[in-house]
Coordinates of C-alpha atoms in Angstrom, one line a residue:
W1 CA 0.0 0.0 0.0
S2 CA 1.3 3.5 -0.7
T3 CA 0.8 6.1 1.9
P4 CA 0.5 9.4 0.0
T5 CA 1.0 12.7 1.6
M6 CA -1.2 15.6 0.5
F7 CA -0.4 19.3 1.1
F8 CA -2.8 22.2 1.6
H9 CA -1.5 25.7 1.2
I10 CA -3.4 28.0 3.5
A11 CA -4.0 31.7 2.7
V12 CA -6.2 34.5 3.9
D13 CA -7.0 37.4 1.5
S14 CA -4.3 35.9 -0.8
E15 CA -1.6 36.1 1.8
A16 CA 0.1 32.8 2.3
L17 CA 0.2 31.6 5.9
G18 CA 1.8 28.2 5.4
H19 CA 0.9 24.6 4.5
V20 CA -0.4 21.6 6.2
C21 CA 0.5 18.0 5.2
F22 CA -1.8 15.0 5.6
Q23 CA -0.6 11.4 5.4
L24 CA -3.4 9.3 3.9
F25 CA -3.6 5.8 5.5
A26 CA -4.4 4.0 2.3
D27 CA -3.9 0.6 3.9
K28 CA -6.9 1.2 6.2
V29 CA -9.0 3.6 4.2
L30 CA -8.4 2.8 0.5
K31 CA -11.8 4.1 -0.8
T32 CA -11.4 7.3 1.1
K33 CA -7.9 7.8 -0.2
E34 CA -9.1 7.2 -3.7
N35 CA -11.7 10.0 -3.2
F36 CA -9.6 12.5 -1.1
R37 CA -6.3 12.4 -3.1
P38 CA -7.8 13.4 -6.5
Q39 CA -9.7 16.2 -4.9
S40 CA -6.4 17.4 -3.3
T41 CA -4.7 17.5 -6.7
G42 CA -7.7 18.7 -8.7
E43 CA -7.0 16.0 -11.4
K44 CA -10.8 15.4 -11.9
G45 CA -11.6 19.0 -12.7
F46 CA -12.7 20.0 -9.2
G47 CA -11.2 19.8 -5.8
Y48 CA -10.0 21.5 -2.7
K49 CA -8.3 24.5 -4.3
G50 CA -10.1 27.7 -3.2
P51 CA -12.9 26.6 -0.8
C52 CA -12.9 28.1 2.6
F53 CA -13.6 26.6 6.0
P54 CA -17.2 27.7 6.6
R55 CA -17.8 25.7 9.8
I56 CA -15.5 26.5 12.6
I57 CA -16.0 25.4 16.3
P58 CA -13.2 26.9 18.5
G59 CA -11.4 24.3 20.6
F60 CA -12.8 21.5 18.4
M61 CA -12.5 21.6 14.7
C62 CA -12.6 23.5 11.4
Q63 CA -14.6 21.9 8.5
G64 CA -13.9 22.5 4.8
G65 CA -14.0 20.7 1.5
D66 CA -17.3 22.0 0.1
V67 CA -16.2 21.9 -3.6
T68 CA -19.6 22.6 -5.0
R69 CA -21.2 25.5 -3.1
H70 CA -18.3 26.8 -1.1
N71 CA -20.5 27.5 1.9
G72 CA -20.6 24.2 3.8
T73 CA -23.8 22.8 2.3
G74 CA -22.3 21.0 -0.7
S75 CA -20.2 17.8 -1.1
K76 CA -19.1 15.7 -4.0
S77 CA -17.1 12.5 -4.5
V78 CA -14.8 11.8 -7.4
D79 CA -17.0 9.0 -8.7
R80 CA -20.3 11.0 -8.3
G81 CA -21.5 8.6 -5.6
K82 CA -20.8 8.6 -1.9
V83 CA -18.0 6.9 0.0
D84 CA -19.1 4.5 2.8
D85 CA -17.9 4.8 6.4
K86 CA -15.4 1.9 6.5
N87 CA -12.9 2.6 9.2
F88 CA -13.3 2.7 12.9
I89 CA -9.8 1.2 13.7
L90 CA -7.8 4.4 13.9
K91 CA -8.5 6.6 16.9
Y92 CA -8.4 10.3 17.7
I93 CA -5.3 10.4 19.8
G94 CA -4.0 13.9 19.4
P95 CA -3.8 17.1 17.3
G96 CA -3.8 16.9 13.5
I97 CA -6.5 14.4 12.9
L98 CA -8.4 14.8 9.6
S99 CA -11.7 12.9 9.1
M100 CA -14.4 12.9 6.5
A101 CA -17.5 14.8 7.4
N102 CA -21.1 13.9 6.5
A103 CA -24.7 14.5 7.6
I104 CA -25.6 10.8 7.9
P105 CA -23.7 7.5 7.8
N106 CA -22.2 6.3 4.5
T107 CA -22.5 9.6 2.6
N108 CA -18.9 10.9 2.6
G109 CA -18.1 13.2 -0.3
S110 CA -15.6 16.0 -0.3
Q111 CA -16.1 17.6 3.1
F112 CA -13.7 16.9 5.9
F113 CA -12.8 18.4 9.3
I114 CA -9.5 18.9 11.1
C115 CA -9.1 18.7 14.8
P116 CA -6.2 20.9 16.0
A117 CA -6.2 19.6 19.5
K118 CA -6.5 16.3 21.3
S119 CA -10.1 15.0 20.8
G120 CA -10.1 11.8 22.9
W121 CA -13.7 12.4 23.9
M122 CA -14.8 11.4 20.4
Q123 CA -13.8 7.7 20.9
G124 CA -16.6 5.3 20.2
E125 CA -18.7 7.9 18.3
R126 CA -19.7 7.6 14.7
W127 CA -16.5 9.0 13.1
H128 CA -15.1 8.0 9.8
E129 CA -11.9 7.5 7.9
Y130 CA -8.9 9.0 9.7
Y131 CA -5.6 10.5 8.7
R132 CA -2.8 12.0 10.7
G133 CA -1.9 15.6 9.9
H134 CA 1.8 16.7 10.2
G135 CA 3.4 20.1 10.7
A136 CA 2.0 23.6 10.6
L137 CA -0.9 22.9 13.0
W138 CA -0.5 26.5 14.1
V139 CA -2.0 27.4 10.7
I140 CA -5.1 25.2 11.4
R141 CA -5.4 26.8 14.9
K142 CA -5.4 30.2 13.2
I143 CA -8.3 29.1 11.0
L144 CA -10.4 28.7 14.1
Y145 CA -10.4 32.4 14.6
N146 CA -10.9 33.6 11.0
Q147 CA -13.5 32.1 8.6
H148 CA -11.9 33.7 5.5
Y149 CA -9.1 31.2 5.2
T150 CA -8.9 29.2 2.1
H151 CA -6.8 26.2 1.0
S152 CA -5.2 26.1 -2.4

């Protein structure tokens, strides 16, 4: 299994703040990796370049990835369907966790959320495919205080 690393370059009002890297655990979440990676690169004609983080809960998470409406109400997968919730093995053990976001089970599309702090209280809940974020978490923490941040 390959373990690709994806990069998000974070900016506010076109001013670069830094980048965040995410290691995708393809051996545990293959279908999610096959959906997330092309949206990170934009190779399918749409993706994560440009959308903001419209849902921000200080001390918990920032949610982004609405590649259709850019306001937190849209979501799209690369194969036009939805990606099932398949992984409950990996646990929220510290800062930098990225997980797919959805409204109901088995409807993952493009939206994701990032936890910039330890979130152990989420163990056993209905959370989805997990990744480990590396570096530049201070950028994510800054997002929690400004909704105009975008990833490119």
